[in-house]
Amino acid sequence: MASLMIAEVNKLDSEEFIEIFGNVVENCKLAAAAVWSHKPFQDVEHLNQTIADFLDALPQKGKEGVLRCHPDLAGRLAQAGQLTAESTQEQRSAGLDQLTQDELNTLTDLNQQYKVKFGFPFVICARLNKKAAILNGLTERLKHSSEEETLAGVGEVKKICQLRIADIVTSEAKL
Ligand code: 2AL
């Protein structure tokens, strides 16, 4: 896709901006609504950084809330075909629609243990990981503290967000 130039992004009114960028942070239109007021953006990196700053500035409970807006990997919504278009593609790219029954059982069990321990879902950038890395990562991250996992999860949200923005905004060569 990547069809918008940054100059065009800067001309969007808030409704248009939220319509286009409302899911760059999954199910969190508030992030798009908040960063709109920081325009004009110099380039796509500036837009990425503004969203990252918004996420970093959230209090602990806000960060946890952002993580809770994410669907489980290969979870109930995925199996019902009810993921957002972006999540569907991402989970497919990691091979999560091709799990064996054993792998699905393991992932479901680990996801559940993670949610019981931390109170929010395990989040990882699926486009940058394959299923083996996801299962290993989940096993490792289950050993962490809540504070570590909030930070790790928000770090993954930023990666997901940057890739989604790269699908929308053209990265222009600097003159
Ligand atoms: C997701 C998702 O839907 N896409 C992605 O990259 N990660 N969800 C998750 N729980 O990590």
CSV table of C-alpha atoms and ligand atoms in Angstrom, one decimal:
chain,number,residue,atom,x,y,z
A,1,MET,CA,0.0,0.0,0.0
A,2,ALA,CA,2.3,2.8,1.3
A,3,SER,CA,0.6,5.4,-0.8
A,4,LEU,CA,0.6,8.6,1.3
A,5,MET,CA,3.4,11.1,1.3
A,6,ILE,CA,4.1,12.8,4.6
A,7,ALA,CA,2.9,16.1,3.2
A,8,GLU,CA,-0.5,14.5,2.5
A,9,VAL,CA,-0.6,13.1,6.0
A,10,ASN,CA,0.0,16.6,7.4
A,11,LYS,CA,-3.1,17.9,5.5
A,12,LEU,CA,-5.5,15.3,7.0
A,13,ASP,CA,-8.1,16.6,9.4
A,14,SER,CA,-8.5,14.7,12.6
A,15,GLU,CA,-11.3,12.5,11.4
A,16,GLU,CA,-9.5,11.5,8.3
A,17,PHE,CA,-6.3,10.9,10.3
A,18,ILE,CA,-8.1,8.7,12.8
A,19,GLU,CA,-9.8,6.8,10.0
A,20,ILE,CA,-6.5,6.0,8.4
A,21,PHE,CA,-4.2,5.6,11.4
A,22,GLY,CA,-6.8,4.5,14.0
A,23,ASN,CA,-5.5,0.9,14.1
A,24,VAL,CA,-1.8,1.4,13.8
A,25,VAL,CA,-1.9,0.7,17.5
A,26,GLU,CA,-4.3,-2.2,17.6
A,27,ASN,CA,-7.9,-1.3,18.6
A,28,CYS,CA,-6.6,2.0,20.0
A,29,LYS,CA,-8.0,5.0,18.1
A,30,LEU,CA,-7.0,7.2,21.0
A,31,ALA,CA,-3.3,6.9,20.0
A,32,ALA,CA,-4.1,8.3,16.6
A,33,ALA,CA,-6.4,11.0,18.0
A,34,ALA,CA,-3.7,12.1,20.4
A,35,VAL,CA,-0.7,12.2,18.0
A,36,TRP,CA,-2.7,14.2,15.3
A,37,SER,CA,-2.2,17.3,17.3
A,38,HIS,CA,1.6,17.0,17.0
A,39,LYS,CA,1.5,17.5,13.2
A,40,PRO,CA,3.1,18.6,11.0
A,41,PHE,CA,5.4,15.6,10.9
A,42,GLN,CA,8.8,16.1,9.2
A,43,ASP,CA,8.9,12.5,8.0
A,44,VAL,CA,7.7,9.0,8.8
A,45,GLU,CA,10.3,8.6,11.5
A,46,HIS,CA,8.9,11.7,13.2
A,47,LEU,CA,5.4,10.2,13.1
A,48,ASN,CA,6.7,6.9,14.5
A,49,GLN,CA,8.6,8.7,17.3
A,50,THR,CA,5.5,10.7,18.2
A,51,ILE,CA,3.4,7.6,18.7
A,52,ALA,CA,6.3,5.9,20.6
A,53,ASP,CA,6.5,9.0,22.9
A,54,PHE,CA,2.7,8.8,23.4
A,55,LEU,CA,3.0,5.1,24.5
A,56,ASP,CA,6.0,5.8,26.7
A,57,ALA,CA,4.2,8.6,28.5
A,58,LEU,CA,1.2,6.5,29.5
A,59,PRO,CA,1.1,5.5,33.2
A,60,GLN,CA,1.5,1.8,34.0
A,61,LYS,CA,-2.2,1.1,33.9
A,62,GLY,CA,-2.5,2.9,30.5
A,63,LYS,CA,0.3,0.7,29.1
A,64,GLU,CA,-1.5,-2.4,30.4
A,65,GLY,CA,-4.7,-1.2,28.7
A,66,VAL,CA,-2.9,-0.8,25.4
A,67,LEU,CA,-1.7,-4.4,25.7
A,68,ARG,CA,-5.2,-5.5,26.5
A,69,CYS,CA,-6.4,-4.1,23.2
A,70,HIS,CA,-4.4,-6.8,21.4
A,71,PRO,CA,-5.9,-10.1,20.4
A,72,ASP,CA,-4.3,-13.3,21.5
A,73,LEU,CA,-2.0,-15.0,19.0
A,74,ALA,CA,-4.0,-17.9,17.4
A,75,GLY,CA,-6.7,-17.2,20.1
A,76,ARG,CA,-10.4,-17.2,20.1
A,77,LEU,CA,-10.8,-14.2,17.7
A,78,ALA,CA,-8.3,-15.7,15.2
A,79,GLN,CA,-10.1,-19.0,15.2
A,80,ALA,CA,-13.4,-17.3,14.6
A,81,GLY,CA,-12.0,-15.2,11.7
A,82,GLN,CA,-12.7,-12.0,13.7
A,83,LEU,CA,-9.3,-10.4,13.8
A,84,THR,CA,-8.7,-7.0,12.3
A,85,ALA,CA,-7.3,-7.0,8.8
A,86,GLU,CA,-3.9,-6.1,10.1
A,87,SER,CA,-3.7,-8.8,12.8
A,88,THR,CA,-5.0,-11.4,10.3
A,89,GLN,CA,-2.1,-10.7,8.0
A,90,GLU,CA,0.5,-10.5,10.8
A,91,GLN,CA,-0.6,-13.7,12.4
A,92,ARG,CA,-0.6,-15.4,9.0
A,93,SER,CA,2.9,-14.1,8.2
A,94,ALA,CA,4.2,-15.8,11.4
A,95,GLY,CA,2.6,-19.1,10.4
A,96,LEU,CA,0.1,-19.0,13.2
A,97,ASP,CA,-2.7,-20.1,10.9
A,98,GLN,CA,-0.7,-23.3,10.2
A,99,LEU,CA,-0.1,-24.6,13.7
A,100,THR,CA,-0.4,-28.3,14.4
A,101,GLN,CA,-3.0,-29.2,17.1
A,102,ASP,CA,-0.1,-29.8,19.5
A,103,GLU,CA,1.4,-26.4,18.8
A,104,LEU,CA,-2.0,-24.7,19.1
A,105,ASN,CA,-2.6,-26.4,22.5
A,106,THR,CA,0.9,-25.3,23.7
A,107,LEU,CA,0.3,-21.7,22.6
A,108,THR,CA,-3.2,-21.6,24.1
A,109,ASP,CA,-1.9,-22.9,27.4
A,110,LEU,CA,1.1,-20.5,27.5
A,111,ASN,CA,-1.1,-17.6,26.5
A,112,GLN,CA,-3.4,-18.5,29.4
A,113,GLN,CA,-0.6,-18.8,31.9
A,114,TYR,CA,0.7,-15.4,30.8
A,115,LYS,CA,-2.6,-13.7,31.2
A,116,VAL,CA,-3.2,-15.2,34.6
A,117,LYS,CA,0.3,-14.1,35.8
A,118,PHE,CA,0.3,-10.5,34.3
A,119,GLY,CA,-3.4,-9.6,33.7
A,120,PHE,CA,-2.8,-8.7,30.1
A,121,PRO,CA,-2.1,-10.7,26.9
A,122,PHE,CA,1.3,-11.7,25.6
A,123,VAL,CA,2.2,-9.3,22.7
A,124,ILE,CA,4.9,-9.8,20.2
A,125,CYS,CA,5.4,-8.4,16.7
A,126,ALA,CA,4.3,-11.4,14.6
A,127,ARG,CA,5.7,-10.0,11.4
A,128,LEU,CA,9.2,-10.2,12.8
A,129,ASN,CA,8.9,-13.6,14.4
A,130,LYS,CA,8.0,-17.1,13.2
A,131,LYS,CA,6.0,-19.6,15.3
A,132,ALA,CA,9.0,-21.2,16.9
A,133,ALA,CA,10.4,-17.9,18.0
A,134,ILE,CA,7.0,-16.9,19.4
A,135,LEU,CA,6.6,-20.1,21.4
A,136,ASN,CA,10.2,-19.8,22.8
A,137,GLY,CA,9.7,-16.0,23.5
A,138,LEU,CA,6.5,-16.7,25.3
A,139,THR,CA,8.1,-19.4,27.5
A,140,GLU,CA,11.0,-17.0,28.4
A,141,ARG,CA,8.9,-13.9,29.0
A,142,LEU,CA,6.6,-15.8,31.4
A,143,LYS,CA,9.6,-15.8,33.7
A,144,HIS,CA,9.7,-12.0,33.9
A,145,SER,CA,8.2,-9.5,36.3
A,146,SER,CA,5.0,-7.4,35.5
A,147,GLU,CA,7.1,-4.3,35.0
A,148,GLU,CA,9.5,-6.0,32.6
A,149,GLU,CA,6.6,-7.4,30.6
A,150,THR,CA,4.8,-4.1,30.4
A,151,LEU,CA,7.9,-2.6,28.9
A,152,ALA,CA,8.6,-5.6,26.6
A,153,GLY,CA,5.0,-5.6,25.4
A,154,VAL,CA,4.9,-1.9,24.7
A,155,GLY,CA,8.2,-2.3,22.8
A,156,GLU,CA,6.5,-4.9,20.6
A,157,VAL,CA,3.5,-2.6,20.1
A,158,LYS,CA,5.9,0.0,18.8
A,159,LYS,CA,7.4,-2.4,16.3
A,160,ILE,CA,3.9,-3.5,15.1
A,161,CYS,CA,2.9,0.1,14.8
A,162,GLN,CA,6.0,1.1,12.7
A,163,LEU,CA,5.4,-1.7,10.3
A,164,ARG,CA,1.7,-0.8,10.0
A,165,ILE,CA,2.7,2.9,9.4
A,166,ALA,CA,5.2,1.8,6.7
A,167,ASP,CA,2.3,0.1,4.9
A,168,ILE,CA,0.4,3.5,4.9
A,169,VAL,CA,3.1,6.2,4.5
A,170,THR,CA,5.8,6.4,1.8
A,171,SER,CA,9.3,6.7,3.2
A,172,GLU,CA,10.7,9.5,1.1
A,173,ALA,CA,14.3,9.8,0.1
A,174,LYS,CA,16.0,12.8,1.8
A,175,LEU,CA,17.2,15.4,-0.7
B,1,2AL,C1,-0.4,-9.5,17.7
B,1,2AL,C2,-1.2,-9.2,16.5
B,1,2AL,O1,-2.4,-9.4,16.4
B,1,2AL,N1,-0.3,-8.8,15.6
B,1,2AL,C3,0.9,-8.9,16.1
B,1,2AL,O2,2.0,-8.6,15.5
B,1,2AL,N2,0.8,-9.3,17.4
B,1,2AL,N3,-1.0,-9.9,18.8
B,1,2AL,C4,-0.3,-10.3,19.9
B,1,2AL,N4,-1.0,-10.7,21.0
B,1,2AL,O3,1.0,-10.2,19.9
